[in-house]
mmCIF file of C-alpha atoms in Angstrom:
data_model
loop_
_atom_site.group_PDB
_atom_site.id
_atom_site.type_symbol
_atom_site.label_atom_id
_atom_site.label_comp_id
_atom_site.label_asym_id
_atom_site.label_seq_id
_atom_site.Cartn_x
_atom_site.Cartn_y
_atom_site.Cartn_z
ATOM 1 C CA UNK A 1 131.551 134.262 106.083
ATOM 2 C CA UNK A 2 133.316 136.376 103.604
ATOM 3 C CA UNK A 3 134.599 139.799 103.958
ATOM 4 C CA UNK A 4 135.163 141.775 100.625
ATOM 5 C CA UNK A 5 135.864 145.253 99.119
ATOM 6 C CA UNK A 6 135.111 146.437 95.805
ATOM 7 C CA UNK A 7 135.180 149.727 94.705
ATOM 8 C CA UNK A 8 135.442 151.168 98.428
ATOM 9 C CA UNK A 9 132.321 149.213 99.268
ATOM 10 C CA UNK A 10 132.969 146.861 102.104
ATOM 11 C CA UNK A 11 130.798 144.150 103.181
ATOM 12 C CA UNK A 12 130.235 140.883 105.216
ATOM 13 C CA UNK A 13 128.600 138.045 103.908
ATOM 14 C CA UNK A 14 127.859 134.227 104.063
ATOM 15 C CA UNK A 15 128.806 132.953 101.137
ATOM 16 C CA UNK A 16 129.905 129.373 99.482
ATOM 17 C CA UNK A 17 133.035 128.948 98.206
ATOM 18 C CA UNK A 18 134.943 125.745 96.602
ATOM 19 C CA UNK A 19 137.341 124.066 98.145
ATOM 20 C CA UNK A 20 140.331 124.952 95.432
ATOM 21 C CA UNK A 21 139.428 128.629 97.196
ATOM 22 C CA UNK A 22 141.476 127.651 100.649
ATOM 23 C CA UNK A 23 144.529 129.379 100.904
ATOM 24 C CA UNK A 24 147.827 127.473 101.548
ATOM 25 C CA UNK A 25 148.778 125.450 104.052
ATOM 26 C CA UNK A 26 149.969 121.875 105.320
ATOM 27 C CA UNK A 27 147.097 120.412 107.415
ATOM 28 C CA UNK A 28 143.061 120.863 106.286
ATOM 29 C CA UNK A 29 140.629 121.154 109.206
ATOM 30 C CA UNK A 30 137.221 120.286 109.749
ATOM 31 C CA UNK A 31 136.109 123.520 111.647
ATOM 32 C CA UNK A 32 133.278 122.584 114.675
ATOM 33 C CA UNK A 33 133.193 125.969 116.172
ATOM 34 C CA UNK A 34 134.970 129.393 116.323
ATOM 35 C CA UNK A 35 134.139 132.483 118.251
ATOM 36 C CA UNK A 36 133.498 136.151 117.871
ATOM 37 C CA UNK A 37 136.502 138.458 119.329
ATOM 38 C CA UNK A 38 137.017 142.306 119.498
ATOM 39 C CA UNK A 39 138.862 141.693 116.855
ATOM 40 C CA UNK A 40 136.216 139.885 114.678
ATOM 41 C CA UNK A 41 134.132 142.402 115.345
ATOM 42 C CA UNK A 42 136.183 144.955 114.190
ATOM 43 C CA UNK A 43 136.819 143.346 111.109
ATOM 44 C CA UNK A 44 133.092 142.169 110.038
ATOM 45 C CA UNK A 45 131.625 145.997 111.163
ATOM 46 C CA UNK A 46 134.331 147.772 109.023
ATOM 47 C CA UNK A 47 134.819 149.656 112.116
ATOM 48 C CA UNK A 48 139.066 149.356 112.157
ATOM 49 C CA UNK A 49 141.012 148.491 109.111
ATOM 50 C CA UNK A 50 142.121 144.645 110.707
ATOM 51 C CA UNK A 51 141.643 142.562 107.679
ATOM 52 C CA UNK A 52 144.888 143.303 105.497
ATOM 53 C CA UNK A 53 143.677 140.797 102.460
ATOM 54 C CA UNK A 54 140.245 140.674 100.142
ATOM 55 C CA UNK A 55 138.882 138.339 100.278
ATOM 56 C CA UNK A 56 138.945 137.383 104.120
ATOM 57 C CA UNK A 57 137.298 134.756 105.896
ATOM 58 C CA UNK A 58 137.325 136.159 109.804
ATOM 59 C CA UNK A 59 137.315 134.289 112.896
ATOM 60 C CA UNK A 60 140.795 134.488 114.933
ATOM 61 C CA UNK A 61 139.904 131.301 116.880
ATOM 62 C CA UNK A 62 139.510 127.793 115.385
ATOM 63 C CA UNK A 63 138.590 124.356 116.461
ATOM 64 C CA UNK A 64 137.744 120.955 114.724
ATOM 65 C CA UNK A 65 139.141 118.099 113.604
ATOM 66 C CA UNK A 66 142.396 117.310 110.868
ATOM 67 C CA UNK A 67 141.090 116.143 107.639
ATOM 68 C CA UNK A 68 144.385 115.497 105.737
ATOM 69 C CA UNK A 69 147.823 117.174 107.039
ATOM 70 C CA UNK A 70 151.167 116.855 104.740
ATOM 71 C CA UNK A 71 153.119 116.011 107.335
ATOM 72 C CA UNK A 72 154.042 114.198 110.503
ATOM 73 C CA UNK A 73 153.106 116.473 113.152
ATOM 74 C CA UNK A 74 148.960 115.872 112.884
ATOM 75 C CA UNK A 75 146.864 112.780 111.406
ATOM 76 C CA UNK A 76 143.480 112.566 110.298
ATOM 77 C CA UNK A 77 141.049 112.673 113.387
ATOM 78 C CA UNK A 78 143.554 114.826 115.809
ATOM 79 C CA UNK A 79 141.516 117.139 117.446
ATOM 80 C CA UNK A 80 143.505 120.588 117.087
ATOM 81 C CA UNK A 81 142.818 124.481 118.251
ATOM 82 C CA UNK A 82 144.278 127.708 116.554
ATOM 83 C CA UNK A 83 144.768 131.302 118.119
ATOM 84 C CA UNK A 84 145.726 134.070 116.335
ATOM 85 C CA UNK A 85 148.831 133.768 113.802
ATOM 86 C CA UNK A 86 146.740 137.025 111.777
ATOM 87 C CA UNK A 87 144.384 134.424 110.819
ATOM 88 C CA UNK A 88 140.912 136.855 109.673
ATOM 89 C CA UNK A 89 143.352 139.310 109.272
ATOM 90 C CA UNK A 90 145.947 137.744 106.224
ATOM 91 C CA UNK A 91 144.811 134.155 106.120
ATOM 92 C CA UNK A 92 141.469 133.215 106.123
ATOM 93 C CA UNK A 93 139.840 132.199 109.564
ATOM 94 C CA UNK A 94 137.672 129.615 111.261
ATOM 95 C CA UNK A 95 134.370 131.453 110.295
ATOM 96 C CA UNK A 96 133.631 128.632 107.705
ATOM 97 C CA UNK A 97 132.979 124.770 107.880
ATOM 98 C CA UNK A 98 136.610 124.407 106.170
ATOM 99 C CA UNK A 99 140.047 126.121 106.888
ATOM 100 C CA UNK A 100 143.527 125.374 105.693
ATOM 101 C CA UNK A 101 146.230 126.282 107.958
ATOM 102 C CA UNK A 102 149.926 125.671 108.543
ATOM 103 C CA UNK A 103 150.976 122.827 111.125
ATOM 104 C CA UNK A 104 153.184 125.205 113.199
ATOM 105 C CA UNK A 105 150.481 127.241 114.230
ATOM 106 C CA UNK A 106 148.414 124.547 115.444
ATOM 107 C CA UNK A 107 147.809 123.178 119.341
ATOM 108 C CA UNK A 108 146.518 119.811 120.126
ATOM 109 C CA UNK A 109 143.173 120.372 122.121
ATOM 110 C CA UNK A 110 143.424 119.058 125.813
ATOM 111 C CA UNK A 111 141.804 115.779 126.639
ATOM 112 C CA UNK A 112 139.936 117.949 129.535
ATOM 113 C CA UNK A 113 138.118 120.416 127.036
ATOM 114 C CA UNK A 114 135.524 119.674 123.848
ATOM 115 C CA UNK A 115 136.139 121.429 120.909
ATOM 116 C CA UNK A 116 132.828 124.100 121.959
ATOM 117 C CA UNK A 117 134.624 124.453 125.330
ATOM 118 C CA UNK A 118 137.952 125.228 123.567
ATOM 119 C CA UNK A 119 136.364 128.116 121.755
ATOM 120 C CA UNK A 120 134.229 129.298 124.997
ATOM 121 C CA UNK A 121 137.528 129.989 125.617
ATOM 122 C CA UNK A 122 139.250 131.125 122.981
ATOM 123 C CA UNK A 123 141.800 133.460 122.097
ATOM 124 C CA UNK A 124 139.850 135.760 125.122
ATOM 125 C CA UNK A 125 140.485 132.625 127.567
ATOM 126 C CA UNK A 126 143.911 132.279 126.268
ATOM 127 C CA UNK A 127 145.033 136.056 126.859
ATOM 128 C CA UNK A 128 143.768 135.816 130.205
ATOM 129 C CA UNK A 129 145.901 132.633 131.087
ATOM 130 C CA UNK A 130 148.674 134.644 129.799
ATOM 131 C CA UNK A 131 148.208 137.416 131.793
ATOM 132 C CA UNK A 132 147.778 135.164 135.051
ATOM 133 C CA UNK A 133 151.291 133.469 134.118
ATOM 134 C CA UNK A 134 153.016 136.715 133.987
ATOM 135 C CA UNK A 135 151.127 137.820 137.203
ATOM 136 C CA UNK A 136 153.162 134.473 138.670
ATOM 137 C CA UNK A 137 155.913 135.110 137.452
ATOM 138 C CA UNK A 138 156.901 138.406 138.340
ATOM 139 C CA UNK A 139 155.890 137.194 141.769
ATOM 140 C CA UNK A 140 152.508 138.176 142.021
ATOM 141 C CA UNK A 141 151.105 136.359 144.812
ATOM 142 C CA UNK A 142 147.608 135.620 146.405
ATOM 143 C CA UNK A 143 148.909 137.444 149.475
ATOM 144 C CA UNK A 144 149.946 140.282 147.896
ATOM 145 C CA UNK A 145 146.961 142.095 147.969
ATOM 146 C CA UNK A 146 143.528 142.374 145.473
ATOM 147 C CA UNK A 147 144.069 141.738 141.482
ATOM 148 C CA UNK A 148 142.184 144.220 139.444
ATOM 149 C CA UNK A 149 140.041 143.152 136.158
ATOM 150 C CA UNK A 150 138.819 145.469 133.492
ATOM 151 C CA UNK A 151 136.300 144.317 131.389
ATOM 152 C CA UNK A 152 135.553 141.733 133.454
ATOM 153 C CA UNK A 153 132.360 141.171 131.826
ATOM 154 C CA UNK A 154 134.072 140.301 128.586
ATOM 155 C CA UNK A 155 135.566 137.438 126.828
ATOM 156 C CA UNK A 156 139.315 137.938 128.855
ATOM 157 C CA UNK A 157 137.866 139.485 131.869
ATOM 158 C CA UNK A 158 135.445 136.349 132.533
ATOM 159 C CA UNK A 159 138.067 134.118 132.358
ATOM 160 C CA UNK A 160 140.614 135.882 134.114
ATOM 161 C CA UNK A 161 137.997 136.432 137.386
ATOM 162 C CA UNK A 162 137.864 132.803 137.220
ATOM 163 C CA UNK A 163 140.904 131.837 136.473
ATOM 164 C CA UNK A 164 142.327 134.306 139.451
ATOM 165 C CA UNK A 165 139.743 133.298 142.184
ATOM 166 C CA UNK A 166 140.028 129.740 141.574
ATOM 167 C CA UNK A 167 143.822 130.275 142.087
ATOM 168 C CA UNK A 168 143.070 132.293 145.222
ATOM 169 C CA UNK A 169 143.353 135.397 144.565
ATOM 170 C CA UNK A 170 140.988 138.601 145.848
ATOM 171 C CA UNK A 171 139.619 139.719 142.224
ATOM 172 C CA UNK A 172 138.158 143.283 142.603
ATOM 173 C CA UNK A 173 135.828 143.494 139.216
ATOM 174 C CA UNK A 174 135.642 146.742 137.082
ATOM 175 C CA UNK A 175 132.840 147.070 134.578
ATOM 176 C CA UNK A 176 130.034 149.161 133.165
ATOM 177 C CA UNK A 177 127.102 147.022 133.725
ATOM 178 C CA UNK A 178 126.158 146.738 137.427
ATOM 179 C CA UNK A 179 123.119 144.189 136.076
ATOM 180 C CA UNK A 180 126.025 141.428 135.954
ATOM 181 C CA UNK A 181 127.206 141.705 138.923
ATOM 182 C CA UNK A 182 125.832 138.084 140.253
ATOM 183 C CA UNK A 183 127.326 137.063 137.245
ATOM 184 C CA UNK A 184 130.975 138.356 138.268
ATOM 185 C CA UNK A 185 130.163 137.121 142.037
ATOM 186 C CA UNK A 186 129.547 133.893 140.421
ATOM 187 C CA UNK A 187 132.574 133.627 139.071
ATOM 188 C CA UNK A 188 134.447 134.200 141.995
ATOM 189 C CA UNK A 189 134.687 138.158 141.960
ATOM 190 C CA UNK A 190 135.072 139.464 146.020
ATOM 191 C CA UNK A 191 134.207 142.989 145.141
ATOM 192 C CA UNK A 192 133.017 144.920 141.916
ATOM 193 C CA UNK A 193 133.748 148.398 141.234
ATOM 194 C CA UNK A 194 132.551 151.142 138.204
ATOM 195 C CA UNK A 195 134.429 151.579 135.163
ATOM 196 C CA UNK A 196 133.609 154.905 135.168
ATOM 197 C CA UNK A 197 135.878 155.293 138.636
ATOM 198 C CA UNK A 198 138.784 154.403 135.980
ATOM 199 C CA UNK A 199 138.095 156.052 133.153
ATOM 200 C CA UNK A 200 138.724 159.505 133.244
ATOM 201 C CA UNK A 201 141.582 161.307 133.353
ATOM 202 C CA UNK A 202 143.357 161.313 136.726
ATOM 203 C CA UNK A 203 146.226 161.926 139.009
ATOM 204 C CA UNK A 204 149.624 160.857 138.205
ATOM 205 C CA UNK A 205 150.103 159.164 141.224
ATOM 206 C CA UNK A 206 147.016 157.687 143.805
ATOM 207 C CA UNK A 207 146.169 155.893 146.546
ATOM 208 C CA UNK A 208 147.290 151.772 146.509
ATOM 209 C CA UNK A 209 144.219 149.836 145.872
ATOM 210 C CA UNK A 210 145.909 146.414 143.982
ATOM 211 C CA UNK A 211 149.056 144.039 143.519
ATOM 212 C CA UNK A 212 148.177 143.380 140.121
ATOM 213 C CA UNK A 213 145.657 143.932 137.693
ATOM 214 C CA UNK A 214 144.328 142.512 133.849
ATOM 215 C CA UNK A 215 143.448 145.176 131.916
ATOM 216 C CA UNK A 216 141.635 145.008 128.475
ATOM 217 C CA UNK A 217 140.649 148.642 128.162
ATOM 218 C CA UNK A 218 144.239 150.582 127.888
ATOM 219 C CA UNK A 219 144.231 154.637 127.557
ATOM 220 C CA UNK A 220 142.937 156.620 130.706
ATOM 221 C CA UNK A 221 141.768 153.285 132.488
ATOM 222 C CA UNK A 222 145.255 151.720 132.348
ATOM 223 C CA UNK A 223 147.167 154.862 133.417
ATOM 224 C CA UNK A 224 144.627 155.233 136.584
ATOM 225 C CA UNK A 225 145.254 151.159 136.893
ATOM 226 C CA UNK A 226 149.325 151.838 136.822
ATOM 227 C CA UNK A 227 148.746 155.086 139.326
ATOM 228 C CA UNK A 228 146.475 152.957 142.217
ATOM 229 C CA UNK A 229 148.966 149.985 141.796
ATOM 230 C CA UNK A 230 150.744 149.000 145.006
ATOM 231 C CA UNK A 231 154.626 149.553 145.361
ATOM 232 C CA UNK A 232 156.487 146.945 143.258
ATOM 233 C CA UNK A 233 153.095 144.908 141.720
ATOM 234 C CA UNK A 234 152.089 144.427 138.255
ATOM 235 C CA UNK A 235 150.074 145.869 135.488
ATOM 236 C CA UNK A 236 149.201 143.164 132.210
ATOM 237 C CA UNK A 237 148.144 145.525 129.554
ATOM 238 C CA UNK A 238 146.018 143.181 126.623
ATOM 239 C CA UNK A 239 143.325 145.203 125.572
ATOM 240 C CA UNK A 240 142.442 148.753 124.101
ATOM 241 C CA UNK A 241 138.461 149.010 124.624
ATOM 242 C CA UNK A 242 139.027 152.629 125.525
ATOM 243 C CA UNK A 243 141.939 153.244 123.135
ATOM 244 C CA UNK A 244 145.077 152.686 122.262
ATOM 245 C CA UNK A 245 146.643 155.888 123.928
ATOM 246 C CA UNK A 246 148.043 155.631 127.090
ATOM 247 C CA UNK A 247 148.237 159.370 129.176
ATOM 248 C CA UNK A 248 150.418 157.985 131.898
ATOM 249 C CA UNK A 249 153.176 159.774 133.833
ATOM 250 C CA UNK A 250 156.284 157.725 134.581
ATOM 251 C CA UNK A 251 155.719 158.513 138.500
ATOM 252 C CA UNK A 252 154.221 154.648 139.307
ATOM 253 C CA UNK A 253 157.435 153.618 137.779
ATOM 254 C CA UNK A 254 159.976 155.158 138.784
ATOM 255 C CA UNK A 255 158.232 155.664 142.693
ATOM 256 C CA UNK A 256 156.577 152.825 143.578
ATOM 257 C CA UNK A 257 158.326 150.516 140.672
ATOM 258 C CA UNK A 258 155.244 148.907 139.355
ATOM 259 C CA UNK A 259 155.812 146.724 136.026
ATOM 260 C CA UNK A 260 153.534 147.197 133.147
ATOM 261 C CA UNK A 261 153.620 143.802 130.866
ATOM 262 C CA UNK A 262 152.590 143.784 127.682
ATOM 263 C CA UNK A 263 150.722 140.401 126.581
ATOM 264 C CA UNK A 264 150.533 139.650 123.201
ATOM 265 C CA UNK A 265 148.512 136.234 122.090
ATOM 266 C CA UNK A 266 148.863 136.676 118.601
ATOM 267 C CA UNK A 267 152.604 135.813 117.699
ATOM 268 C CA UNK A 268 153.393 133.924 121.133
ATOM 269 C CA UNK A 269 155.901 131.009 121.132
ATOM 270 C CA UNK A 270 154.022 127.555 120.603
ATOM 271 C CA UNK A 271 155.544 126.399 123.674
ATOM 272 C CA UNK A 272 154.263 129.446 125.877
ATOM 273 C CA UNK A 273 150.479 128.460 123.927
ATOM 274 C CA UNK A 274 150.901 124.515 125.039
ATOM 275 C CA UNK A 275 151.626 125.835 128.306
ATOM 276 C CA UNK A 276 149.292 128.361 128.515
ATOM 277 C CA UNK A 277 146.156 125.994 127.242
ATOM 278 C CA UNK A 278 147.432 123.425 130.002
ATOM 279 C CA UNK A 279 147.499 125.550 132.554
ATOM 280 C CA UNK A 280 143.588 126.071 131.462
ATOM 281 C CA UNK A 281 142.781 122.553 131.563
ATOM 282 C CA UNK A 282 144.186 122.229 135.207
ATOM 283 C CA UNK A 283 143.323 125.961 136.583
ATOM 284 C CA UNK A 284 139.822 126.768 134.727
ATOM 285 C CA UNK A 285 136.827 126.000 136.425
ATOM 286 C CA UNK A 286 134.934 124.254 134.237
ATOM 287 C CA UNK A 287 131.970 124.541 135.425
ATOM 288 C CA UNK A 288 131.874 128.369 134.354
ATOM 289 C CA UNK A 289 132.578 127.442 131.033
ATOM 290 C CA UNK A 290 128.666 127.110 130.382
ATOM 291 C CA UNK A 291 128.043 130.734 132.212
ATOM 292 C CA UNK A 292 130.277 131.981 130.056
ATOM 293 C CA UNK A 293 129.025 130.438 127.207
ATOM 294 C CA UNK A 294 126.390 132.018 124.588
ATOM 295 C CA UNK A 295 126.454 129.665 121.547
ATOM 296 C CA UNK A 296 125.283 131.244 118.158
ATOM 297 C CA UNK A 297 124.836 129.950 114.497
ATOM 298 C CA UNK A 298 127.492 131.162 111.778
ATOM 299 C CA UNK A 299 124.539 133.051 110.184
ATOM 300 C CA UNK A 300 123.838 135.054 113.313
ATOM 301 C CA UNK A 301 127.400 136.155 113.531
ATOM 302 C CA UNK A 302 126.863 139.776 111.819
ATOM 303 C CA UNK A 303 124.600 140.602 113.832
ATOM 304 C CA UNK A 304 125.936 139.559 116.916
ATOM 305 C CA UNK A 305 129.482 141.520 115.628
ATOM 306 C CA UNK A 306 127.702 144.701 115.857
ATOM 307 C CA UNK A 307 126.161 143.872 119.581
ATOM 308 C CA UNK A 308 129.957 142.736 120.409
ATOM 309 C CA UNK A 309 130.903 145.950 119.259
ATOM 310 C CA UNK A 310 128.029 147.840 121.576
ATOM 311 C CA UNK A 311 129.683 145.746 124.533
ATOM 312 C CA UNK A 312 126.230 143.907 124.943
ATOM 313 C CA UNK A 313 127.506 140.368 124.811
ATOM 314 C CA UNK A 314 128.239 138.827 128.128
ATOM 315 C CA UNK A 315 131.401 136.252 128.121
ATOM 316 C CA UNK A 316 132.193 134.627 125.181
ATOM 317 C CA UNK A 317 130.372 134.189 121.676
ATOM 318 C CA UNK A 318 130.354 130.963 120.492
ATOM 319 C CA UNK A 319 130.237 129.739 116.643
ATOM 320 C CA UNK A 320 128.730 126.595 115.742
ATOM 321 C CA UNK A 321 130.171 127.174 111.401
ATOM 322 C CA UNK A 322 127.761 123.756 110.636
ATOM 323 C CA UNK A 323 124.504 125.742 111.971
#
């Protein structure tokens, strides 16, 4: 899939390109599957200036197989994932049967996931681990008290009601569409609540509901997340859904002194990404991989882009590029 401008006309496309095309890089991979994000969607609708180069190929998640690499750190055959590194954005992505990337921004896939399980996971399953680690470590425990999700039918929120319930944790489930809510159950959800109890605007300071929370829809939702969090728990801020304002007070701060952690996948340490994907292999229940799971050829990506955008895709959209 190619993204181009010309003449203020912007457009998303399957095309073929040659092989001379690739941009640089050390290792050459033989793509099997990547995955539709937010952010892919925002970048094949037009809908938020995200793609920084034209041509682009999108697709912020790769995973396949090395063809050739220039050095020592990957052979030919090594099964390897990619997250983020502004691949779709400056470099092109994994939305083609053929990307060339550099070595450093590479992760060896775990021997408990296929390459189509990586990518049901994703960058969205990724974020989610990351949030869960910083949940740990501030001291977030099961006994603390409920863990909020919002978005939970999404990409991170899926993975994150999992990932949380399977750890033991009480996972209170926020989201618009009450038809999924065996779906969220299923997953390991104990209780689901409305978005719309979220997000709008609310009181600076409200009743304790949660220890910690996952939230992937930012502005009014994360303020009323950081205003109903118990005294001393955690916020993990990942997302902006909603937007990318925040109309908080510091009163949740500075009175009950709840954390708010910003998670970033995108530029994270390699060792923090090793971690984080082994932490999936041991903590993920795989048998919710499937559930989450909606596999979709590389020519129905634009169209599923704009349902992604309409929030109508449950869990995780998965790219098979040889389709």
């Amino acid at each position: 899939m190619l993204i181009t401008k010309e003449n203020e006309e912007y457009k998303a496309a399957l095309s073929d390109v040659s092989e001379d095309q690739l941009p640089e890089g050390d290792v050459t991979v033989a793509v099997e599957y990547s995955t539709l994000n937010y952010k892919d969607g925002l970048a094949i609708t037009g809908s938020s200036p995200v793609v920084r180069k034209f041509p682009m190929v999108p697709g912020v998640d790769i995973a396949g197989t090395v063809i050739d690499s220039l050095g020592n750190q990957f052979k030919a055959g090594d099964k390897v994932i990619l997250n983020g590194w502004g691949v779709g954005e400056t470099h092109w992505g994994g939305l083609a049967e053929k990307a060339r990337l550099k070595s450093e921004w590479l992760v060896p896939l775990p021997a408990a996931f296929s390459t189509k399980q990586a990518m049901a996971i994703g960058t969205a399953g990724y974020t989610a681990m990351l949030c869960v680690m910083a949940l740990e470590r501030q001291g977030v425990t099961p006994d603390k008290g409920d863990i909020l999700v919002t978005g939970a039918v999404g990409g991170v929120g899926s993975v994150a009601v999992s990932l949380l319930a399977k750890l033991g944790y009480s996972v209170v489930a926020s989201t618009g569409r009450a038809d999924q809510a065996d779906y969220l159950k299923e997953l390991g959800a104990s209780d689901i609540i409305n978005r719309e109890e979220l997000s709008a605007p609310g009181r600076p300071l409200g009743k304790e509901r949660w220890a910690g929370a996952v939230d992937t829809v930012g502005s009014h939702t994360l303020a009323n997340i950081c205003a109903g969090t118990k005294y001393g728990g955690v916020v993990t801020a990942c997302g902006l859904a909603q937007g990318m304002d925040l109309p908080a007070t510091v009163m949740p701060f500075i009175l009950r002194g709840v954390i708010l952690n910003g998670i970033d996948s995108v530029y994270c340490p390699i060792e923090t990404r090793i971690e984080a994907w082994n932490r999936l292999a041991q903590d993920l229940d795989t048998k919710h991989i499937d559930l989450i799971t909606n596999e979709i050829k590389l020519s129905e990506a634009i169209s599923a882009a704009s349902d992604l955008m309409k929030g109508t895709i449950r869990g995780r959209a998965v790219v098979n590029v040889n389709a």
